[in-house]
mmCIF file of C-alpha atoms in Angstrom:
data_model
loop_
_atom_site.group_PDB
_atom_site.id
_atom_site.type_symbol
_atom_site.label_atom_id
_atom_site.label_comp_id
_atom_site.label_asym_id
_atom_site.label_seq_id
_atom_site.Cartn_x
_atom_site.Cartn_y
_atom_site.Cartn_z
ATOM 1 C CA UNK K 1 113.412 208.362 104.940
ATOM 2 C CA UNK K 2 113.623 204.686 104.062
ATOM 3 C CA UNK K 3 115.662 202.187 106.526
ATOM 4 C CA UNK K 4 115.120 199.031 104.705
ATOM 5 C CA UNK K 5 114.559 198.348 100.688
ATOM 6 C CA UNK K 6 112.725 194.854 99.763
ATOM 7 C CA UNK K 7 113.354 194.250 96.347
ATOM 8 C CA UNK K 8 111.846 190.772 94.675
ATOM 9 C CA UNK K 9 113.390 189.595 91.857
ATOM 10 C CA UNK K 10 112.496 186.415 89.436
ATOM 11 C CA UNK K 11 115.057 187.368 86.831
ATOM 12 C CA UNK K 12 112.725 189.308 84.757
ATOM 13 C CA UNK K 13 113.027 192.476 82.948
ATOM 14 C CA UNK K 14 110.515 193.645 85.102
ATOM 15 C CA UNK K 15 112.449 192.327 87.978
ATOM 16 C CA UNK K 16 115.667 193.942 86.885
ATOM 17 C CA UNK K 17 114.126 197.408 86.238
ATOM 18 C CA UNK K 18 112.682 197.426 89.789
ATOM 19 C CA UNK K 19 115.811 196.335 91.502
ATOM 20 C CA UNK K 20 117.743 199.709 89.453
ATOM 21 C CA UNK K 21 115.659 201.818 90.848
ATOM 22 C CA UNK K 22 115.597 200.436 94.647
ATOM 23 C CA UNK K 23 119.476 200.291 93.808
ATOM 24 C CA UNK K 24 119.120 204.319 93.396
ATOM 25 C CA UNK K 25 117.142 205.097 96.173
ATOM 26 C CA UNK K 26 119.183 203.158 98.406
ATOM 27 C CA UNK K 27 121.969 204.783 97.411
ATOM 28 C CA UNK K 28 120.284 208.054 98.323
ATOM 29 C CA UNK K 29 118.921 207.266 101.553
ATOM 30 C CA UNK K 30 121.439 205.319 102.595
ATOM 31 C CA UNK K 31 119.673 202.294 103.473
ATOM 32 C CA UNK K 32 119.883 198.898 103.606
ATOM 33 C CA UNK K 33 118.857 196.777 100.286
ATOM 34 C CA UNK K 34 117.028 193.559 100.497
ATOM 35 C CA UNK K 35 116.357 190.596 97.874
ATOM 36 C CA UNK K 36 114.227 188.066 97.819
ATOM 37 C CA UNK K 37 113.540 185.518 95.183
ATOM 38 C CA UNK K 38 110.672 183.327 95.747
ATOM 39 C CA UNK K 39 110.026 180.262 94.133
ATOM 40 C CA UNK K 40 107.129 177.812 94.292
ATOM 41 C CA UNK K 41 106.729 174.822 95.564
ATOM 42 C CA UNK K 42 106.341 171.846 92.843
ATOM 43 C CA UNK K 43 103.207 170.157 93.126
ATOM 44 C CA UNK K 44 102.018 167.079 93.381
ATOM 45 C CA UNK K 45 100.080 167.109 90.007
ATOM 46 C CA UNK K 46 103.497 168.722 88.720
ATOM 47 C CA UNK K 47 105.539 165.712 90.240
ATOM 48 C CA UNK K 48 103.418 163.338 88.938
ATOM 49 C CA UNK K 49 103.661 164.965 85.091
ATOM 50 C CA UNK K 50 107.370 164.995 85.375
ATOM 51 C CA UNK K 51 107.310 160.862 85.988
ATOM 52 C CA UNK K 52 106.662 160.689 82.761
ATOM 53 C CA UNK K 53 109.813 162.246 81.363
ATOM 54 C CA UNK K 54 112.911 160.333 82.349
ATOM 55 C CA UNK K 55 115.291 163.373 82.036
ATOM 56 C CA UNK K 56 113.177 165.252 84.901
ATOM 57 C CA UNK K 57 114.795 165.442 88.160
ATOM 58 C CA UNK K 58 114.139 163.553 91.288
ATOM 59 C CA UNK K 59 113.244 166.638 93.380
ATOM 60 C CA UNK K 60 112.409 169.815 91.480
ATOM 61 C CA UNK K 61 112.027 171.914 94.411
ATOM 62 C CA UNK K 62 116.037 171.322 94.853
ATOM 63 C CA UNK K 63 116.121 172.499 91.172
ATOM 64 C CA UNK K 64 113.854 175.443 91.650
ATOM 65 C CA UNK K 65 115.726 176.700 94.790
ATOM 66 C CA UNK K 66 118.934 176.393 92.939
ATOM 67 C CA UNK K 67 117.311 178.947 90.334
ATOM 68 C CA UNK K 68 116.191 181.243 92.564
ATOM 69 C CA UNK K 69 119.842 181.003 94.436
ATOM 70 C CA UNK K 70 121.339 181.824 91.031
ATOM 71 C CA UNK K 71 118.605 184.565 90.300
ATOM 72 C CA UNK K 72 119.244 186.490 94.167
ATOM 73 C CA UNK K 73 123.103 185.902 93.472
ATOM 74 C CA UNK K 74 122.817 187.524 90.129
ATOM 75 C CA UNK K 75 120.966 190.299 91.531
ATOM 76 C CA UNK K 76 123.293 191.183 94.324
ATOM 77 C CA UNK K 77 125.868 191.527 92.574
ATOM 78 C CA UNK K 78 124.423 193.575 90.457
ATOM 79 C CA UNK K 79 123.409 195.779 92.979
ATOM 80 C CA UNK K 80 126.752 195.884 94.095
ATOM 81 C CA UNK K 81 127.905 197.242 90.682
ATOM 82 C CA UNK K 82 125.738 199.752 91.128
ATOM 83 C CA UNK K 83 127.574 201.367 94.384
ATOM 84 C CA UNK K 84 125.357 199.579 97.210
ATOM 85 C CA UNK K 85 127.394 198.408 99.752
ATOM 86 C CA UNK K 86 124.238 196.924 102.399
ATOM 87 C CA UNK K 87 122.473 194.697 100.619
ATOM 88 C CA UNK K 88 121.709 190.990 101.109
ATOM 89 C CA UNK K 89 119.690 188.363 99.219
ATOM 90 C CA UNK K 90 117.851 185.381 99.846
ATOM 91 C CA UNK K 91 115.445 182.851 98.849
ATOM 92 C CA UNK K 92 112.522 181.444 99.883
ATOM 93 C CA UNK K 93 109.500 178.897 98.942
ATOM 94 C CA UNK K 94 106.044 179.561 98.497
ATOM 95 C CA UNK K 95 102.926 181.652 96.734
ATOM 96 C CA UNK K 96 105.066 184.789 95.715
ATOM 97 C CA UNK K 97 102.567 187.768 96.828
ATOM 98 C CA UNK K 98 101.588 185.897 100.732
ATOM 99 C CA UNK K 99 105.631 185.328 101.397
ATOM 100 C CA UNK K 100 107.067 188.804 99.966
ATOM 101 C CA UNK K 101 104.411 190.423 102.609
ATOM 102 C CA UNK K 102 105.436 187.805 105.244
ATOM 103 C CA UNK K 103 109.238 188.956 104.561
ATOM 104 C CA UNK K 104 108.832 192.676 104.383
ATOM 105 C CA UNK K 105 107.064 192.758 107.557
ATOM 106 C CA UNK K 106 109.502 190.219 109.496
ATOM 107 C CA UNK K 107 112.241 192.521 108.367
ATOM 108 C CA UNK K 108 110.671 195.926 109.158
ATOM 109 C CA UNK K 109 110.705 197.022 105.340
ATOM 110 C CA UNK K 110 110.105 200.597 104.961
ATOM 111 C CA UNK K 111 109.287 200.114 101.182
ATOM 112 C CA UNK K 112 108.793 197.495 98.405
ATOM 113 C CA UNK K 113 110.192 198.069 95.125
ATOM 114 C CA UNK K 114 108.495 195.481 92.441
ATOM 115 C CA UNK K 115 108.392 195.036 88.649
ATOM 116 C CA UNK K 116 104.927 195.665 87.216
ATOM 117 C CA UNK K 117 105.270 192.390 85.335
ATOM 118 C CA UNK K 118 107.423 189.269 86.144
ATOM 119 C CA UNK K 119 107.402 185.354 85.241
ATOM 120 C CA UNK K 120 104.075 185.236 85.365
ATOM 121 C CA UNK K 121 101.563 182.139 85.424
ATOM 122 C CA UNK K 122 98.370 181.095 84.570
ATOM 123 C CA UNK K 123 97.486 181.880 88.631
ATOM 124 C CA UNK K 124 98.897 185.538 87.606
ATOM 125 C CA UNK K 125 96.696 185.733 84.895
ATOM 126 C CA UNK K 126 93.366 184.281 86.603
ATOM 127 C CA UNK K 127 93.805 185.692 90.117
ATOM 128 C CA UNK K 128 95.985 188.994 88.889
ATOM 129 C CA UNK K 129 99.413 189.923 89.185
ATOM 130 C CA UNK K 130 101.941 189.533 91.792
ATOM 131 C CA UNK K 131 102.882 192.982 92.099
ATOM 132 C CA UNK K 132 98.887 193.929 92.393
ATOM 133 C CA UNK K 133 98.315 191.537 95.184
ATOM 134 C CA UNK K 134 101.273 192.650 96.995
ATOM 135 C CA UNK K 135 100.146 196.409 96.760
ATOM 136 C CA UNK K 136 96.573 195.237 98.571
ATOM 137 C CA UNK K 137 98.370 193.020 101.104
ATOM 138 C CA UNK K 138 101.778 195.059 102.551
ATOM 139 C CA UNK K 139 101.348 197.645 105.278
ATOM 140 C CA UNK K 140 104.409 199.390 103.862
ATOM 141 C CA UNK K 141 104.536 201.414 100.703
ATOM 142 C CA UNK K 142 105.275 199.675 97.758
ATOM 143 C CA UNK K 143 106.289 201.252 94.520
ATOM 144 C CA UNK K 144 105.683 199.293 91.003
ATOM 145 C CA UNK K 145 108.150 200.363 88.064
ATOM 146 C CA UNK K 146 106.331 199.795 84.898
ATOM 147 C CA UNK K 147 108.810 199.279 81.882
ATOM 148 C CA UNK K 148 108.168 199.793 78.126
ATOM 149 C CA UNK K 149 111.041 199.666 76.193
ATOM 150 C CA UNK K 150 114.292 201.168 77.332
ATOM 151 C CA UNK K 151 112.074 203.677 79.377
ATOM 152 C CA UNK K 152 111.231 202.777 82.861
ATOM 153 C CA UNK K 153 107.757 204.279 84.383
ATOM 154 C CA UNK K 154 106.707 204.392 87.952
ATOM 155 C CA UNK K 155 103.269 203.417 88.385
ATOM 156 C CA UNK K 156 101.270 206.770 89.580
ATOM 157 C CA UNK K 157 104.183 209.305 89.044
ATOM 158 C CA UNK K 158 103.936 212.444 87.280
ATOM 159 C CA UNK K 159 106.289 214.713 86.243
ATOM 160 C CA UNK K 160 106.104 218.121 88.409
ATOM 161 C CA UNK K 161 107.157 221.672 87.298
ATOM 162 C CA UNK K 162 107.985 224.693 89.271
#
């Protein structure tokens, strides 16, 4: 059925209730489970703010990617205490939507499993959400899990009766 699982994660709840369920389904298809945390390049304007604050650090990029190291690591490993034995996680840089599509389709993903709400931004907000834009841009499926709660939803799911 499914080959290959993408899975973003940011560290959000949203995040974390996605990556359960890809964590399930890869254990039922047998497939292999991929992370990807994506963080965004610091600006200019951004570097230019933080001059003003002595306790900023020199490169923030450095300290972003360290984050979203820490987030992926965390997220393995979590997958791996769920029973999934093929999964790996990375991180890369750049507008989150554009370079999750770039990734599932340089890895042959099968299927994208993404919270319905993450760390958003004021660009999330203005220009709409992550997992929205990645539903109009990837020629896979993607699923959104929707969480409210302790309940986790799947976005356009509906319970079915014999």
């Amino acid at each position: 059925m499914f080959k290959t699982i993408l899975v973003p994660s940011d560290g959000s709840k949203g995040s974390f209730e996605a990556l359960r369920k890809a964590t399930e389904l890869q254990k039922l298809t047998d497939s292999e489970l991929l992370i990807v945390t994506v963080f965004r390049h610091h600006s200019l304007l951004e570097t230019s703010m933080s001059m003003v604050r002595p306790e900023a650090p020199e490169n923030m990029d450095d300290v972003l990617r360290e984050y979203g190291k820490e987030v992926a690591d965390a997220s393995k490993k979590f997958a791996k205490s769920q029973g999934c034995t093929n999964v790996r996680a990375f991180v890369k840089s750049g507008q989150p939507a554009r370079t999750i599509v770039k990734f599932a389709k340089e890895h042959d993903v099968d299927l994208i499993v993404l919270g319905g709400r993450g760390h958003g931004d004021l660009e999330g907000l203005l220009l709409g959400s992550v997992s929205h834009k990645v539903t109009s841009l990837a020629d896979c499926p993607v699923m959104v899990v929707k969480s409210s709660g302790t309940e986790t939803h799947v976005e356009g799911a509906e319970e079915v009766t014999a």
